[in-house]
Amino acid sequence: FVAGLFGLMAVPALPFVLPSSIVSRFASIGNIGDSSTSYRVSIWKSVVDIIKDYFFSGIGVGEAAFKNVYLQYTHEGIELAPHSHNLYFQIILEVGILGLILFLLLAALFLRKAFSFFDRRNSIYPYEGREELRLRLLSAAGACGIISMLLQGFTDYVWYNYRIFLMFWMVIGFTVAVGRAVGEKTLSPDRYL
């Protein structure tokens, strides 16, 4: 809590510390006139039209499926787009609305599990002191990593790189595995962490 409070207090000082290129990039967020923002908005307009036609079934998985269908719906001269630049749009595009619902359900279940594991009132811990703190922080780190990718997913298709896609599911798996091992009292923090 204290670290988060100090972090929030430091935000106003960031423009004086960060390089000007990063400051100008943050300043362009939400500026529709910015080339990156207008590019994404144009793609999203086309993607919304595709979603209207393929809402339940999706268009299929993969870059080739997206390119073939996107060309028929393109707007404003952006004919070449590798993906939708939005994780949630891309999931609906590829596997339909039921796929998105399933993904959001899995994400909610994971976050619930990770936060219940991190919750100090939870009595599943057979450990105390530093060992308990290390395990709680491990759970929090996994949850924070997944939350950050889910937030970034609103403005980019974070699974475009298959290594990131793999890392996303590995972090979920490892975080759940730590929680399960602690609950079953089979994890020794001194030995494995």
PDB file of N, CA, C and O in Angstrom, residues 59-94:
ATOM      1  N   ILE A  59     -14.320 -15.850 -37.910  1.00  0.00           N
ATOM      2  CA  ILE A  59     -13.815 -16.059 -39.271  1.00  0.00           C
ATOM      3  C   ILE A  59     -12.781 -17.173 -39.336  1.00  0.00           C
ATOM      4  O   ILE A  59     -12.340 -17.560 -40.402  1.00  0.00           O
ATOM      5  N   GLY A  60     -12.355 -17.673 -38.193  1.00  0.00           N
ATOM      6  CA  GLY A  60     -11.316 -18.693 -38.145  1.00  0.00           C
ATOM      7  C   GLY A  60     -10.049 -18.126 -37.534  1.00  0.00           C
ATOM      8  O   GLY A  60      -9.851 -16.916 -37.479  1.00  0.00           O
ATOM      9  N   VAL A  61      -9.196 -19.005 -37.100  1.00  0.00           N
ATOM     10  CA  VAL A  61      -7.981 -18.607 -36.388  1.00  0.00           C
ATOM     11  C   VAL A  61      -6.841 -18.405 -37.376  1.00  0.00           C
ATOM     12  O   VAL A  61      -6.675 -19.171 -38.313  1.00  0.00           O
ATOM     13  N   GLY A  62      -6.069 -17.361 -37.144  1.00  0.00           N
ATOM     14  CA  GLY A  62      -4.846 -17.167 -37.902  1.00  0.00           C
ATOM     15  C   GLY A  62      -4.801 -15.879 -38.700  1.00  0.00           C
ATOM     16  O   GLY A  62      -5.819 -15.247 -38.983  1.00  0.00           O
ATOM     17  N   GLU A  63      -3.578 -15.528 -39.031  1.00  0.00           N
ATOM     18  CA  GLU A  63      -3.315 -14.297 -39.765  1.00  0.00           C
ATOM     19  C   GLU A  63      -3.899 -14.342 -41.180  1.00  0.00           C
ATOM     20  O   GLU A  63      -4.412 -13.346 -41.675  1.00  0.00           O
ATOM     21  N   ALA A  64      -3.845 -15.493 -41.836  1.00  0.00           N
ATOM     22  CA  ALA A  64      -4.355 -15.616 -43.201  1.00  0.00           C
ATOM     23  C   ALA A  64      -5.861 -15.395 -43.238  1.00  0.00           C
ATOM     24  O   ALA A  64      -6.372 -14.714 -44.140  1.00  0.00           O
ATOM     25  N   ALA A  65      -6.589 -15.951 -42.285  1.00  0.00           N
ATOM     26  CA  ALA A  65      -8.043 -15.762 -42.231  1.00  0.00           C
ATOM     27  C   ALA A  65      -8.375 -14.288 -42.055  1.00  0.00           C
ATOM     28  O   ALA A  65      -9.276 -13.754 -42.722  1.00  0.00           O
ATOM     29  N   PHE A  66      -7.641 -13.615 -41.171  1.00  0.00           N
ATOM     30  CA  PHE A  66      -7.897 -12.192 -40.949  1.00  0.00           C
ATOM     31  C   PHE A  66      -7.644 -11.389 -42.216  1.00  0.00           C
ATOM     32  O   PHE A  66      -8.460 -10.559 -42.605  1.00  0.00           O
ATOM     33  N   LYS A  67      -6.515 -11.616 -42.854  1.00  0.00           N
ATOM     34  CA  LYS A  67      -6.170 -10.846 -44.060  1.00  0.00           C
ATOM     35  C   LYS A  67      -7.197 -11.038 -45.170  1.00  0.00           C
ATOM     36  O   LYS A  67      -7.594 -10.083 -45.834  1.00  0.00           O
ATOM     37  N   ASN A  68      -7.636 -12.279 -45.374  1.00  0.00           N
ATOM     38  CA  ASN A  68      -8.596 -12.552 -46.443  1.00  0.00           C
ATOM     39  C   ASN A  68      -9.931 -11.851 -46.211  1.00  0.00           C
ATOM     40  O   ASN A  68     -10.516 -11.294 -47.143  1.00  0.00           O
ATOM     41  N   VAL A  69     -10.425 -11.884 -44.985  1.00  0.00           N
ATOM     42  CA  VAL A  69     -11.716 -11.270 -44.693  1.00  0.00           C
ATOM     43  C   VAL A  69     -11.584  -9.761 -44.551  1.00  0.00           C
ATOM     44  O   VAL A  69     -12.448  -9.003 -45.021  1.00  0.00           O
ATOM     45  N   TYR A  70     -10.506  -9.288 -43.952  1.00  0.00           N
ATOM     46  CA  TYR A  70     -10.331  -7.857 -43.720  1.00  0.00           C
ATOM     47  C   TYR A  70     -10.335  -7.061 -45.031  1.00  0.00           C
ATOM     48  O   TYR A  70     -10.872  -5.960 -45.078  1.00  0.00           O
ATOM     49  N   LEU A  71      -9.756  -7.611 -46.062  1.00  0.00           N
ATOM     50  CA  LEU A  71      -9.704  -6.905 -47.349  1.00  0.00           C
ATOM     51  C   LEU A  71     -11.090  -6.567 -47.885  1.00  0.00           C
ATOM     52  O   LEU A  71     -11.263  -5.576 -48.592  1.00  0.00           O
ATOM     53  N   GLN A  72     -12.090  -7.359 -47.532  1.00  0.00           N
ATOM     54  CA  GLN A  72     -13.452  -7.116 -47.995  1.00  0.00           C
ATOM     55  C   GLN A  72     -14.156  -6.022 -47.196  1.00  0.00           C
ATOM     56  O   GLN A  72     -15.185  -5.511 -47.632  1.00  0.00           O
ATOM     57  N   TYR A  73     -13.616  -5.648 -46.030  1.00  0.00           N
ATOM     58  CA  TYR A  73     -14.283  -4.701 -45.140  1.00  0.00           C
ATOM     59  C   TYR A  73     -13.466  -3.435 -44.872  1.00  0.00           C
ATOM     60  O   TYR A  73     -13.875  -2.610 -44.067  1.00  0.00           O
ATOM     61  N   THR A  74     -12.326  -3.290 -45.490  1.00  0.00           N
ATOM     62  CA  THR A  74     -11.404  -2.210 -45.150  1.00  0.00           C
ATOM     63  C   THR A  74     -12.013  -0.825 -45.345  1.00  0.00           C
ATOM     64  O   THR A  74     -12.837  -0.612 -46.231  1.00  0.00           O
ATOM     65  N   HIS A  75     -11.608   0.103 -44.510  1.00  0.00           N
ATOM     66  CA  HIS A  75     -12.055   1.503 -44.545  1.00  0.00           C
ATOM     67  C   HIS A  75     -10.845   2.423 -44.701  1.00  0.00           C
ATOM     68  O   HIS A  75      -9.741   2.095 -44.276  1.00  0.00           O
ATOM     69  N   GLU A  76     -11.075   3.569 -45.249  1.00  0.00           N
ATOM     70  CA  GLU A  76     -10.138   4.695 -45.235  1.00  0.00           C
ATOM     71  C   GLU A  76      -8.729   4.351 -45.712  1.00  0.00           C
ATOM     72  O   GLU A  76      -7.749   4.866 -45.198  1.00  0.00           O
ATOM     73  N   GLY A  77      -8.620   3.466 -46.682  1.00  0.00           N
ATOM     74  CA  GLY A  77      -7.334   3.213 -47.313  1.00  0.00           C
ATOM     75  C   GLY A  77      -6.337   2.395 -46.528  1.00  0.00           C
ATOM     76  O   GLY A  77      -5.168   2.348 -46.877  1.00  0.00           O
ATOM     77  N   ILE A  78      -6.752   1.747 -45.471  1.00  0.00           N
ATOM     78  CA  ILE A  78      -5.828   0.886 -44.716  1.00  0.00           C
ATOM     79  C   ILE A  78      -6.144  -0.552 -45.103  1.00  0.00           C
ATOM     80  O   ILE A  78      -6.930  -1.238 -44.455  1.00  0.00           O
ATOM     81  N   GLU A  79      -5.521  -0.969 -46.206  1.00  0.00           N
ATOM     82  CA  GLU A  79      -5.790  -2.312 -46.729  1.00  0.00           C
ATOM     83  C   GLU A  79      -4.925  -3.378 -46.073  1.00  0.00           C
ATOM     84  O   GLU A  79      -5.289  -4.538 -46.055  1.00  0.00           O
ATOM     85  N   LEU A  80      -3.786  -3.001 -45.567  1.00  0.00           N
ATOM     86  CA  LEU A  80      -2.873  -3.978 -44.972  1.00  0.00           C
ATOM     87  C   LEU A  80      -2.868  -3.826 -43.455  1.00  0.00           C
ATOM     88  O   LEU A  80      -2.355  -2.856 -42.920  1.00  0.00           O
ATOM     89  N   ALA A  81      -3.461  -4.782 -42.799  1.00  0.00           N
ATOM     90  CA  ALA A  81      -3.452  -4.821 -41.338  1.00  0.00           C
ATOM     91  C   ALA A  81      -3.224  -6.274 -40.937  1.00  0.00           C
ATOM     92  O   ALA A  81      -3.948  -7.158 -41.377  1.00  0.00           O
ATOM     93  N   PRO A  82      -2.223  -6.536 -40.117  1.00  0.00           N
ATOM     94  CA  PRO A  82      -1.930  -7.927 -39.749  1.00  0.00           C
ATOM     95  C   PRO A  82      -2.920  -8.520 -38.752  1.00  0.00           C
ATOM     96  O   PRO A  82      -3.072  -9.728 -38.661  1.00  0.00           O
ATOM     97  N   HIS A  83      -3.586  -7.649 -37.995  1.00  0.00           N
ATOM     98  CA  HIS A  83      -4.535  -8.097 -36.968  1.00  0.00           C
ATOM     99  C   HIS A  83      -5.375  -6.907 -36.558  1.00  0.00           C
ATOM    100  O   HIS A  83      -5.218  -5.807 -37.084  1.00  0.00           O
ATOM    101  N   SER A  84      -6.256  -7.102 -35.604  1.00  0.00           N
ATOM    102  CA  SER A  84      -7.238  -6.067 -35.241  1.00  0.00           C
ATOM    103  C   SER A  84      -6.716  -5.001 -34.274  1.00  0.00           C
ATOM    104  O   SER A  84      -7.414  -4.031 -34.016  1.00  0.00           O
ATOM    105  N   HIS A  85      -5.535  -5.170 -33.731  1.00  0.00           N
ATOM    106  CA  HIS A  85      -4.975  -4.248 -32.734  1.00  0.00           C
ATOM    107  C   HIS A  85      -5.862  -4.135 -31.494  1.00  0.00           C
ATOM    108  O   HIS A  85      -5.924  -3.089 -30.852  1.00  0.00           O
ATOM    109  N   ASN A  86      -6.557  -5.217 -31.165  1.00  0.00           N
ATOM    110  CA  ASN A  86      -7.357  -5.283 -29.955  1.00  0.00           C
ATOM    111  C   ASN A  86      -7.560  -6.764 -29.640  1.00  0.00           C
ATOM    112  O   ASN A  86      -8.104  -7.503 -30.469  1.00  0.00           O
ATOM    113  N   LEU A  87      -7.121  -7.201 -28.488  1.00  0.00           N
ATOM    114  CA  LEU A  87      -7.203  -8.610 -28.115  1.00  0.00           C
ATOM    115  C   LEU A  87      -8.635  -9.117 -28.139  1.00  0.00           C
ATOM    116  O   LEU A  87      -8.924 -10.198 -28.662  1.00  0.00           O
ATOM    117  N   TYR A  88      -9.551  -8.336 -27.602  1.00  0.00           N
ATOM    118  CA  TYR A  88     -10.930  -8.777 -27.462  1.00  0.00           C
ATOM    119  C   TYR A  88     -11.648  -8.808 -28.810  1.00  0.00           C
ATOM    120  O   TYR A  88     -12.419  -9.730 -29.078  1.00  0.00           O
ATOM    121  N   PHE A  89     -11.389  -7.821 -29.670  1.00  0.00           N
ATOM    122  CA  PHE A  89     -11.914  -7.868 -31.036  1.00  0.00           C
ATOM    123  C   PHE A  89     -11.372  -9.081 -31.772  1.00  0.00           C
ATOM    124  O   PHE A  89     -12.090  -9.757 -32.496  1.00  0.00           O
ATOM    125  N   GLN A  90     -10.081  -9.356 -31.600  1.00  0.00           N
ATOM    126  CA  GLN A  90      -9.454 -10.465 -32.312  1.00  0.00           C
ATOM    127  C   GLN A  90     -10.049 -11.808 -31.876  1.00  0.00           C
ATOM    128  O   GLN A  90     -10.261 -12.695 -32.709  1.00  0.00           O
ATOM    129  N   ILE A  91     -10.326 -11.952 -30.593  1.00  0.00           N
ATOM    130  CA  ILE A  91     -10.925 -13.197 -30.118  1.00  0.00           C
ATOM    131  C   ILE A  91     -12.317 -13.378 -30.726  1.00  0.00           C
ATOM    132  O   ILE A  91     -12.660 -14.468 -31.203  1.00  0.00           O
ATOM    133  N   ILE A  92     -13.126 -12.318 -30.733  1.00  0.00           N
ATOM    134  CA  ILE A  92     -14.461 -12.411 -31.348  1.00  0.00           C
ATOM    135  C   ILE A  92     -14.325 -12.723 -32.830  1.00  0.00           C
ATOM    136  O   ILE A  92     -15.060 -13.553 -33.374  1.00  0.00           O
ATOM    137  N   LEU A  93     -13.379 -12.051 -33.498  1.00  0.00           N
ATOM    138  CA  LEU A  93     -13.181 -12.296 -34.921  1.00  0.00           C
ATOM    139  C   LEU A  93     -12.832 -13.746 -35.202  1.00  0.00           C
ATOM    140  O   LEU A  93     -13.346 -14.353 -36.137  1.00  0.00           O
ATOM    141  N   GLU A  94     -11.951 -14.311 -34.423  1.00  0.00           N
ATOM    142  CA  GLU A  94     -11.452 -15.646 -34.709  1.00  0.00           C
ATOM    143  C   GLU A  94     -12.408 -16.756 -34.297  1.00  0.00           C
ATOM    144  O   GLU A  94     -12.600 -17.709 -35.045  1.00  0.00           O
TER     145      GLU A  94
END
